[in-house]
Tab-separated table of C-alpha atoms and ligand atoms in Angstrom:
chain	number	residue	atom	x	y	z
A	1	MET	CA	-7.831	17.271	-40.114
A	2	ASN	CA	-10.343	13.968	-39.046
A	3	VAL	CA	-12.322	14.827	-36.810
A	4	LEU	CA	-14.768	13.418	-34.349
A	5	VAL	CA	-17.511	15.866	-32.965
A	6	VAL	CA	-19.344	14.162	-30.357
A	7	GLY	CA	-22.782	16.359	-30.111
A	8	GLY	CA	-22.497	17.392	-33.658
A	9	ALA	CA	-26.394	16.455	-34.323
A	10	GLY	CA	-27.280	19.754	-32.048
A	11	TYR	CA	-26.902	23.428	-32.609
A	12	ILE	CA	-23.336	24.175	-32.099
A	13	GLY	CA	-21.699	20.793	-32.538
A	14	SER	CA	-24.169	20.700	-36.264
A	15	HIS	CA	-22.564	24.558	-37.357
A	16	THR	CA	-19.406	23.659	-36.270
A	17	THR	CA	-18.887	19.914	-38.582
A	18	TYR	CA	-20.578	22.776	-41.214
A	19	GLU	CA	-17.586	24.781	-41.065
A	20	LEU	CA	-14.956	22.040	-40.440
A	21	ILE	CA	-16.142	20.065	-43.585
A	22	ARG	CA	-16.250	24.015	-45.604
A	23	ALA	CA	-12.705	24.632	-44.460
A	24	GLY	CA	-11.804	20.866	-46.375
A	25	HIS	CA	-11.179	18.700	-43.269
A	26	GLU	CA	-13.440	14.970	-42.886
A	27	VAL	CA	-16.084	14.488	-39.704
A	28	VAL	CA	-17.553	11.984	-38.211
A	29	VAL	CA	-19.945	12.536	-35.846
A	30	LEU	CA	-21.863	10.387	-32.536
A	31	ASP	CA	-24.777	12.048	-30.909
A	32	ASN	CA	-27.463	10.234	-28.735
A	33	LEU	CA	-29.778	12.343	-30.843
A	34	SER	CA	-31.411	13.257	-26.905
A	35	THR	CA	-31.160	16.690	-28.105
A	36	GLY	CA	-30.081	16.955	-31.394
A	37	SER	CA	-31.368	15.921	-34.640
A	38	HIS	CA	-31.177	13.817	-37.875
A	39	LYS	CA	-32.139	15.903	-40.072
A	40	SER	CA	-28.612	18.849	-38.479
A	41	ILE	CA	-25.530	15.938	-39.361
A	42	HIS	CA	-24.576	17.903	-42.551
A	43	PRO	CA	-24.649	14.818	-45.124
A	44	GLN	CA	-21.112	14.777	-45.522
A	45	ALA	CA	-19.761	13.529	-42.333
A	46	HIS	CA	-20.777	10.177	-41.596
A	47	PHE	CA	-22.426	10.363	-38.966
A	48	GLU	CA	-22.645	7.341	-36.243
A	49	TRP	CA	-24.777	6.701	-33.011
A	50	GLY	CA	-23.534	6.735	-29.235
A	51	ASP	CA	-23.436	8.393	-26.088
A	52	ILE	CA	-20.807	9.933	-24.345
A	53	ARG	CA	-21.863	7.983	-20.797
A	54	ARG	CA	-20.751	5.102	-22.765
A	55	LYS	CA	-16.835	4.782	-23.908
A	56	GLY	CA	-17.334	1.346	-25.516
A	57	ASP	CA	-19.615	3.902	-28.003
A	58	ILE	CA	-16.668	6.311	-27.825
A	59	THR	CA	-14.055	3.798	-28.630
A	60	ARG	CA	-15.606	1.526	-31.004
A	61	VAL	CA	-15.970	4.423	-33.294
A	62	LEU	CA	-12.180	5.732	-32.748
A	63	LYS	CA	-10.796	1.970	-33.219
A	64	ALA	CA	-13.149	1.585	-36.843
A	65	GLN	CA	-11.915	4.888	-38.176
A	66	ALA	CA	-7.705	3.561	-37.067
A	67	GLN	CA	-8.912	0.649	-38.995
A	68	ALA	CA	-9.769	2.354	-41.653
A	69	GLY	CA	-6.362	4.660	-42.024
A	70	LYS	CA	-7.877	7.317	-40.739
A	71	PRO	CA	-7.102	7.945	-37.878
A	72	ILE	CA	-9.056	10.433	-35.839
A	73	ASP	CA	-6.560	14.016	-35.095
A	74	VAL	CA	-8.553	15.527	-32.836
A	75	ALA	CA	-12.028	15.236	-30.554
A	76	MET	CA	-14.860	17.483	-30.439
A	77	HIS	CA	-17.183	18.025	-26.641
A	78	PHE	CA	-20.545	19.624	-27.523
A	79	ALA	CA	-22.367	16.540	-25.822
A	80	ALA	CA	-23.273	18.297	-22.207
A	81	LYS	CA	-26.978	19.890	-20.993
A	82	LEU	CA	-26.673	23.820	-20.932
A	83	ILE	CA	-29.797	25.523	-19.910
A	84	VAL	CA	-28.923	27.274	-16.691
A	85	PRO	CA	-32.084	27.359	-15.118
A	86	GLU	CA	-32.648	23.523	-16.283
A	87	SER	CA	-29.740	23.222	-14.203
A	88	VAL	CA	-30.393	24.407	-10.784
A	89	THR	CA	-33.659	22.280	-10.268
A	90	GLN	CA	-31.785	19.164	-12.024
A	91	PRO	CA	-28.234	19.778	-10.249
A	92	LEU	CA	-27.500	15.798	-10.718
A	93	ALA	CA	-28.323	15.537	-13.775
A	94	TYR	CA	-25.944	18.020	-14.946
A	95	TYR	CA	-23.816	16.383	-13.183
A	96	GLU	CA	-23.870	13.110	-14.830
A	97	ASN	CA	-24.359	13.917	-18.480
A	98	ASN	CA	-21.720	16.940	-17.860
A	99	VAL	CA	-18.794	15.531	-16.003
A	100	GLU	CA	-19.366	12.081	-16.220
A	101	GLY	CA	-19.459	12.044	-20.060
A	102	LEU	CA	-16.333	13.763	-20.537
A	103	ARG	CA	-15.080	10.898	-17.712
A	104	CYS	CA	-16.092	8.340	-20.484
A	105	MET	CA	-14.989	10.713	-23.436
A	106	LEU	CA	-11.151	11.323	-21.999
A	107	GLU	CA	-10.803	7.299	-21.510
A	108	ALA	CA	-11.536	6.497	-24.752
A	109	LEU	CA	-9.494	8.994	-26.268
A	110	ILE	CA	-6.345	8.067	-24.052
A	111	GLU	CA	-7.272	4.399	-24.236
A	112	CYS	CA	-6.916	5.168	-28.062
A	113	GLY	CA	-3.803	7.654	-28.082
A	114	VAL	CA	-6.256	10.528	-29.544
A	115	GLN	CA	-4.065	13.379	-28.428
A	116	ASN	CA	-6.465	16.867	-28.897
A	117	ILE	CA	-9.308	17.741	-27.961
A	118	VAL	CA	-11.986	20.747	-28.110
A	119	PHE	CA	-13.870	21.782	-25.691
A	120	SER	CA	-16.923	22.878	-25.285
A	121	SER	CA	-16.841	25.856	-21.262
A	122	THR	CA	-19.290	28.559	-21.308
A	123	ALA	CA	-18.737	32.227	-19.197
A	124	ALA	CA	-20.922	30.314	-16.843
A	125	VAL	CA	-17.404	29.494	-15.269
A	126	TYR	CA	-16.725	33.251	-14.285
A	127	GLY	CA	-19.938	33.528	-12.136
A	128	GLU	CA	-20.343	37.486	-11.110
A	129	PRO	CA	-17.966	38.876	-13.089
A	130	LYS	CA	-16.655	42.069	-10.234
A	131	ALA	CA	-14.232	43.702	-13.757
A	132	PRO	CA	-16.306	45.177	-16.653
A	133	GLU	CA	-15.378	42.134	-18.874
A	134	CYS	CA	-14.288	38.659	-17.970
A	135	ARG	CA	-10.775	37.822	-18.649
A	136	GLU	CA	-9.462	33.871	-19.175
A	137	GLY	CA	-7.218	34.054	-15.830
A	138	ASP	CA	-9.677	35.481	-13.818
A	139	PRO	CA	-11.538	33.746	-11.168
A	140	THR	CA	-14.410	31.268	-11.233
A	141	GLU	CA	-17.186	31.237	-8.846
A	142	PRO	CA	-20.097	30.076	-10.736
A	143	ILE	CA	-22.993	31.452	-9.534
A	144	ASN	CA	-25.371	27.788	-11.074
A	145	PRO	CA	-24.813	24.079	-11.578
A	146	TYR	CA	-24.514	24.269	-14.825
A	147	GLY	CA	-21.119	26.699	-14.351
A	148	GLU	CA	-19.807	24.048	-11.869
A	149	THR	CA	-19.862	20.883	-13.938
A	150	LYS	CA	-18.679	23.237	-16.582
A	151	LEU	CA	-15.548	24.019	-14.192
A	152	ALA	CA	-15.108	20.763	-12.959
A	153	CYS	CA	-14.593	19.575	-16.729
A	154	GLU	CA	-12.645	21.780	-17.560
A	155	LYS	CA	-10.169	20.772	-14.163
A	156	MET	CA	-10.909	17.319	-15.744
A	157	ILE	CA	-8.403	17.971	-18.820
A	158	LYS	CA	-6.110	19.370	-17.642
A	159	TRP	CA	-5.238	16.906	-14.911
A	160	ALA	CA	-5.985	14.331	-18.060
A	161	ALA	CA	-3.383	16.296	-20.291
A	162	ALA	CA	-0.890	17.093	-17.852
A	163	ALA	CA	-0.589	13.054	-17.305
A	164	HIS	CA	-1.544	11.511	-20.757
A	165	GLY	CA	0.428	14.077	-22.581
A	166	LEU	CA	-2.990	15.141	-24.189
A	167	ASN	CA	-3.347	18.760	-26.054
A	168	TYR	CA	-7.117	20.784	-24.932
A	169	CYS	CA	-8.384	23.834	-26.590
A	170	ILE	CA	-10.543	24.485	-24.040
A	171	LEU	CA	-13.338	27.815	-25.123
A	172	ARG	CA	-15.770	29.418	-22.830
A	173	TYR	CA	-18.761	30.198	-24.935
A	174	PHE	CA	-20.938	33.824	-24.406
A	175	ASN	CA	-24.112	33.960	-25.528
A	176	VAL	CA	-24.243	32.200	-28.744
A	177	ALA	CA	-27.331	32.800	-31.484
A	178	GLY	CA	-28.390	32.786	-34.757
A	179	ALA	CA	-28.465	30.463	-37.904
A	180	ASP	CA	-26.405	29.451	-40.848
A	181	ALA	CA	-26.472	31.047	-43.881
A	182	SER	CA	-27.822	28.447	-45.814
A	183	LEU	CA	-30.854	28.133	-43.489
A	184	GLN	CA	-30.398	24.498	-42.918
A	185	ILE	CA	-29.528	24.194	-40.215
A	186	GLY	CA	-30.314	26.329	-36.282
A	187	LEU	CA	-31.131	26.540	-33.099
A	188	ASP	CA	-33.900	23.863	-33.846
A	189	LYS	CA	-35.691	22.719	-30.229
A	190	ASP	CA	-39.120	22.388	-28.814
A	191	GLN	CA	-38.142	24.023	-26.002
A	192	LEU	CA	-36.762	26.987	-26.703
A	193	THR	CA	-35.580	29.273	-23.697
A	194	HIS	CA	-32.369	31.380	-24.973
A	195	LEU	CA	-33.496	34.900	-25.970
A	196	VAL	CA	-32.557	35.700	-29.469
A	197	PRO	CA	-34.872	32.273	-30.703
A	198	LEU	CA	-37.521	33.503	-27.934
A	199	ILE	CA	-38.143	37.605	-29.334
A	200	MET	CA	-37.779	35.907	-33.296
A	201	GLN	CA	-41.112	33.617	-32.145
A	202	ALA	CA	-42.984	36.591	-30.873
A	203	ALA	CA	-42.148	38.814	-33.629
A	204	LEU	CA	-43.361	35.481	-35.549
A	205	GLY	CA	-46.881	35.435	-33.496
A	206	LEU	CA	-45.431	32.298	-32.432
A	207	ARG	CA	-45.777	32.988	-29.077
A	208	ASP	CA	-47.642	35.838	-26.757
A	209	LYS	CA	-45.219	38.239	-25.619
A	210	LEU	CA	-41.497	37.886	-24.480
A	211	SER	CA	-41.025	38.198	-21.114
A	212	ILE	CA	-37.659	39.833	-19.875
A	213	PHE	CA	-36.776	38.783	-16.754
A	214	GLY	CA	-35.706	41.208	-14.178
A	215	ALA	CA	-35.695	44.862	-14.476
A	216	ASP	CA	-34.092	45.575	-11.220
A	217	TYR	CA	-30.278	44.592	-12.255
A	218	PRO	CA	-27.391	46.895	-11.621
A	219	THR	CA	-27.049	48.369	-14.582
A	220	PRO	CA	-27.804	50.771	-17.184
A	221	ASP	CA	-31.192	50.246	-17.778
A	222	GLY	CA	-31.664	47.662	-15.208
A	223	THR	CA	-32.016	44.501	-17.603
A	224	CYS	CA	-28.876	41.691	-17.767
A	225	ILE	CA	-26.262	42.105	-19.960
A	226	ARG	CA	-24.716	39.372	-22.570
A	227	ASP	CA	-22.021	39.159	-24.751
A	228	TYR	CA	-23.523	37.345	-27.975
A	229	ILE	CA	-21.531	35.576	-30.621
A	230	HIS	CA	-23.157	34.944	-34.117
A	231	VAL	CA	-23.121	30.286	-33.976
A	232	THR	CA	-21.160	30.702	-37.487
A	233	ASP	CA	-17.775	32.704	-35.673
A	234	LEU	CA	-17.926	30.849	-33.039
A	235	ALA	CA	-18.474	27.399	-34.996
A	236	GLN	CA	-14.842	29.208	-37.366
A	237	ALA	CA	-13.598	29.547	-33.895
A	238	HIS	CA	-13.167	25.571	-33.074
A	239	VAL	CA	-11.713	24.754	-36.786
A	240	LEU	CA	-8.887	26.972	-35.800
A	241	GLY	CA	-8.324	26.047	-32.273
A	242	ALA	CA	-8.615	22.412	-32.860
A	243	ALA	CA	-5.467	23.196	-36.059
A	244	TYR	CA	-3.818	25.246	-33.995
A	245	ILE	CA	-3.199	22.725	-31.107
A	246	LEU	CA	-2.510	19.711	-33.356
A	247	ASN	CA	-0.055	21.759	-35.146
A	248	ASN	CA	1.399	23.155	-32.407
A	249	ASN	CA	0.800	20.502	-29.852
A	250	THR	CA	0.649	23.228	-27.416
A	251	ASN	CA	-2.703	23.710	-25.496
A	252	VAL	CA	-5.339	27.656	-25.587
A	253	LEU	CA	-7.875	28.361	-23.212
A	254	ALA	CA	-9.891	31.316	-24.617
A	255	ASN	CA	-13.167	33.019	-24.763
A	256	LEU	CA	-15.538	33.409	-27.274
A	257	GLY	CA	-18.245	36.541	-27.346
A	258	SER	CA	-18.212	39.857	-29.850
A	259	GLY	CA	-15.919	41.818	-27.306
A	260	THR	CA	-19.774	43.978	-26.890
A	261	GLY	CA	-22.365	44.080	-23.872
A	262	PHE	CA	-26.046	44.347	-24.609
A	263	SER	CA	-29.006	44.537	-21.653
A	264	VAL	CA	-31.880	42.230	-22.953
A	265	LYS	CA	-33.672	45.486	-23.102
A	266	GLN	CA	-30.846	46.616	-25.708
A	267	VAL	CA	-30.968	42.996	-27.705
A	268	VAL	CA	-35.002	43.577	-27.739
A	269	ASP	CA	-34.889	47.419	-29.056
A	270	ALA	CA	-32.711	45.830	-31.950
A	271	ALA	CA	-34.886	43.424	-33.016
A	272	LEU	CA	-38.234	46.020	-32.634
A	273	GLU	CA	-35.679	47.792	-35.523
A	274	LEU	CA	-36.517	44.726	-37.995
A	275	PHE	CA	-39.173	43.882	-36.567
A	276	ASP	CA	-42.400	43.643	-33.853
A	277	VAL	CA	-41.784	42.653	-30.744
A	278	PRO	CA	-44.578	42.633	-28.070
A	279	PHE	CA	-42.841	42.154	-25.040
A	280	GLU	CA	-44.053	42.480	-21.190
A	281	TYR	CA	-41.416	43.126	-17.639
A	282	ALA	CA	-40.903	40.168	-15.681
A	283	PRO	CA	-39.890	38.773	-12.429
A	284	ARG	CA	-36.199	37.671	-12.535
A	285	ARG	CA	-35.080	34.054	-12.972
A	286	PRO	CA	-33.223	31.931	-10.924
A	287	GLY	CA	-29.219	31.604	-11.712
A	288	ASP	CA	-28.612	34.961	-13.960
A	289	PRO	CA	-25.832	36.698	-13.205
A	290	ALA	CA	-25.890	40.352	-14.044
A	291	LYS	CA	-23.279	41.026	-16.214
A	292	LEU	CA	-21.133	38.901	-18.329
A	293	ILE	CA	-18.847	40.469	-21.465
A	294	ALA	CA	-15.707	39.244	-23.322
A	295	ASN	CA	-12.626	40.051	-23.337
A	296	ILE	CA	-11.369	38.233	-27.219
A	297	ASP	CA	-7.961	39.327	-26.945
A	298	HIS	CA	-6.585	35.981	-26.410
A	299	ALA	CA	-8.786	34.286	-29.333
A	300	LYS	CA	-8.374	37.263	-31.096
A	301	THR	CA	-4.138	36.987	-31.432
A	302	VAL	CA	-3.618	33.295	-30.585
A	303	LEU	CA	-5.625	31.194	-32.952
A	304	GLY	CA	-6.107	34.837	-35.452
A	305	TRP	CA	-9.777	34.992	-35.259
A	306	GLU	CA	-11.663	37.610	-35.471
A	307	PRO	CA	-15.858	37.686	-35.498
A	308	GLN	CA	-17.796	38.821	-38.625
A	309	HIS	CA	-21.046	39.609	-37.714
A	310	GLY	CA	-22.752	42.482	-35.343
A	311	LEU	CA	-26.035	41.655	-33.240
A	312	GLN	CA	-28.172	42.199	-36.117
A	313	SER	CA	-26.914	39.435	-38.006
A	314	ILE	CA	-26.886	36.806	-35.677
A	315	LEU	CA	-30.931	38.705	-34.716
A	316	LYS	CA	-31.753	38.343	-38.496
A	317	SER	CA	-30.180	34.989	-39.095
A	318	ASP	CA	-32.043	34.168	-36.152
A	319	TYR	CA	-35.814	35.126	-37.672
A	320	ASP	CA	-34.814	33.916	-41.158
A	321	PHE	CA	-34.450	30.207	-39.677
A	322	ARG	CA	-37.271	30.258	-37.940
A	323	GLN	CA	-39.394	31.989	-40.278
A	324	LYS	CA	-38.190	29.419	-42.393
A	325	LEU	CA	-39.016	26.327	-39.875
A	326	ASN	CA	-42.469	27.865	-39.461
A	327	LYS	CA	-43.387	27.320	-42.781
A	328	SER	CA	-41.885	23.930	-43.559
A	329	SER	CA	-44.248	22.577	-39.944
A	330	GLU	CA	-47.017	25.005	-41.806
A	331	VAL	CA	-47.120	22.352	-44.867
B	1	LIG	N1	-33.803	35.991	-20.591
B	1	LIG	C1	-35.422	37.033	-20.975
B	1	LIG	N2	-36.371	36.676	-21.247
B	1	LIG	C2	-35.953	34.626	-22.101
B	1	LIG	C3	-35.320	34.797	-22.051
B	1	LIG	C4	-34.141	35.606	-21.403
B	1	LIG	O1	-35.489	38.081	-20.636
B	1	LIG	O2	-37.388	34.732	-22.227
B	1	LIG	C5	-32.966	37.189	-20.637
B	1	LIG	C6	-32.154	35.677	-18.592
B	1	LIG	O3	-32.836	36.010	-17.631
B	1	LIG	C7	-30.614	36.389	-19.505
B	1	LIG	C8	-30.682	36.920	-20.704
B	1	LIG	O4	-31.592	37.104	-21.633
B	1	LIG	O5	-30.164	37.802	-18.619
B	1	LIG	C9	-29.873	35.167	-21.995
B	1	LIG	O6	-30.859	34.172	-21.379
B	1	LIG	P1	-30.727	33.415	-22.323
B	1	LIG	O7	-31.093	32.087	-21.366
B	1	LIG	O8	-30.609	33.653	-23.475
B	1	LIG	O9	-29.067	32.689	-21.928
B	1	LIG	P2	-27.717	33.072	-20.823
B	1	LIG	O10	-26.948	34.323	-20.500
B	1	LIG	O11	-28.369	32.206	-19.281
B	1	LIG	O12	-26.678	31.301	-21.072
B	1	LIG	C10	-26.102	31.699	-22.453
B	1	LIG	C11	-25.419	29.651	-22.074
B	1	LIG	C12	-24.621	29.785	-21.268
B	1	LIG	C13	-23.446	30.422	-21.191
B	1	LIG	C14	-24.231	31.908	-20.762
B	1	LIG	C15	-22.986	33.086	-20.932
B	1	LIG	O13	-26.955	29.323	-22.398
B	1	LIG	O14	-24.134	28.351	-22.096
B	1	LIG	O15	-25.115	32.558	-22.191
B	1	LIG	O16	-23.632	34.370	-21.023
B	1	LIG	F1	-23.237	30.095	-20.017
């Protein structure tokens, strides 16, 4: 496959690019480098600077590939804002980047005859689920602007697919963490907000302590429950999903998680088995649902996918990556 990865310099886009190249595919990365970094782009990927909100940036790349005799088979969308608390304070920025960005990308794909799209969606579309695990057919009632924008994107893709004959693979991510085994790439940002990297920063002495946001949720230990998936497992599901819709001329909507939930305190306890992690309890953070756990039967059955990494492996790989980053910044 020749794959366009929009947002391929970011965390999940860069890991997916690595897995695509490992599986023998060709990759063109389009990114505006606003949050991603050039050094995260696989050296064998072809890089084009561009902004998803400018249709011409995308059509230029698609047309150049077609003229070179290598038309894009599948386009993947990773260029989104994804921080839940930030979306609560800046909802319009989320609509502009996530919803308007996707609209431009879809117009470009349709104009250039690219029929297959893989889209990063999120467990946040489920809102505050009532069932013990989220299934793809469950009600979607987001409780934060981030989830609302991703749900709007899902719907836009479905309508556009029906009208213009596109195939889509929509993947609803649960909590993604960890780093590539090469340690060349990982979650490398100045302003970290996600639990696993913040635990590792506390373990490495790069921050005083971790704050656990809320101990009064309706869960066994009072802290929020999430389903953590290794970024490499997640990236491999994209490779399978892209090939599946391309080869079968069909659509997929699937959860990607591990199928197991851990509370924030359980994640901290698992980290404490490996490292010393100073922590404190703090008030709730706005926009957090109490519990999100994936049912992953659909991804397993349809894509033949099976996650390979457990929580300890996720924690260890993020720690190793962060330790390496810290050493290189000291040099
Ligand atoms: N948390 C803390 N302390 C921290 C950071 C996080 O206690 O310093 C808690 C949060 O309150 C939450 C849990 O850890 O209960 C996980 O928080 P993250 O910020 O790591 O991730 P979120 O669950 O908010 O969101 C992530 C992705 C979303 C996705 C969601 C799906 O960012 O894109 O997982 O479960 F929708």
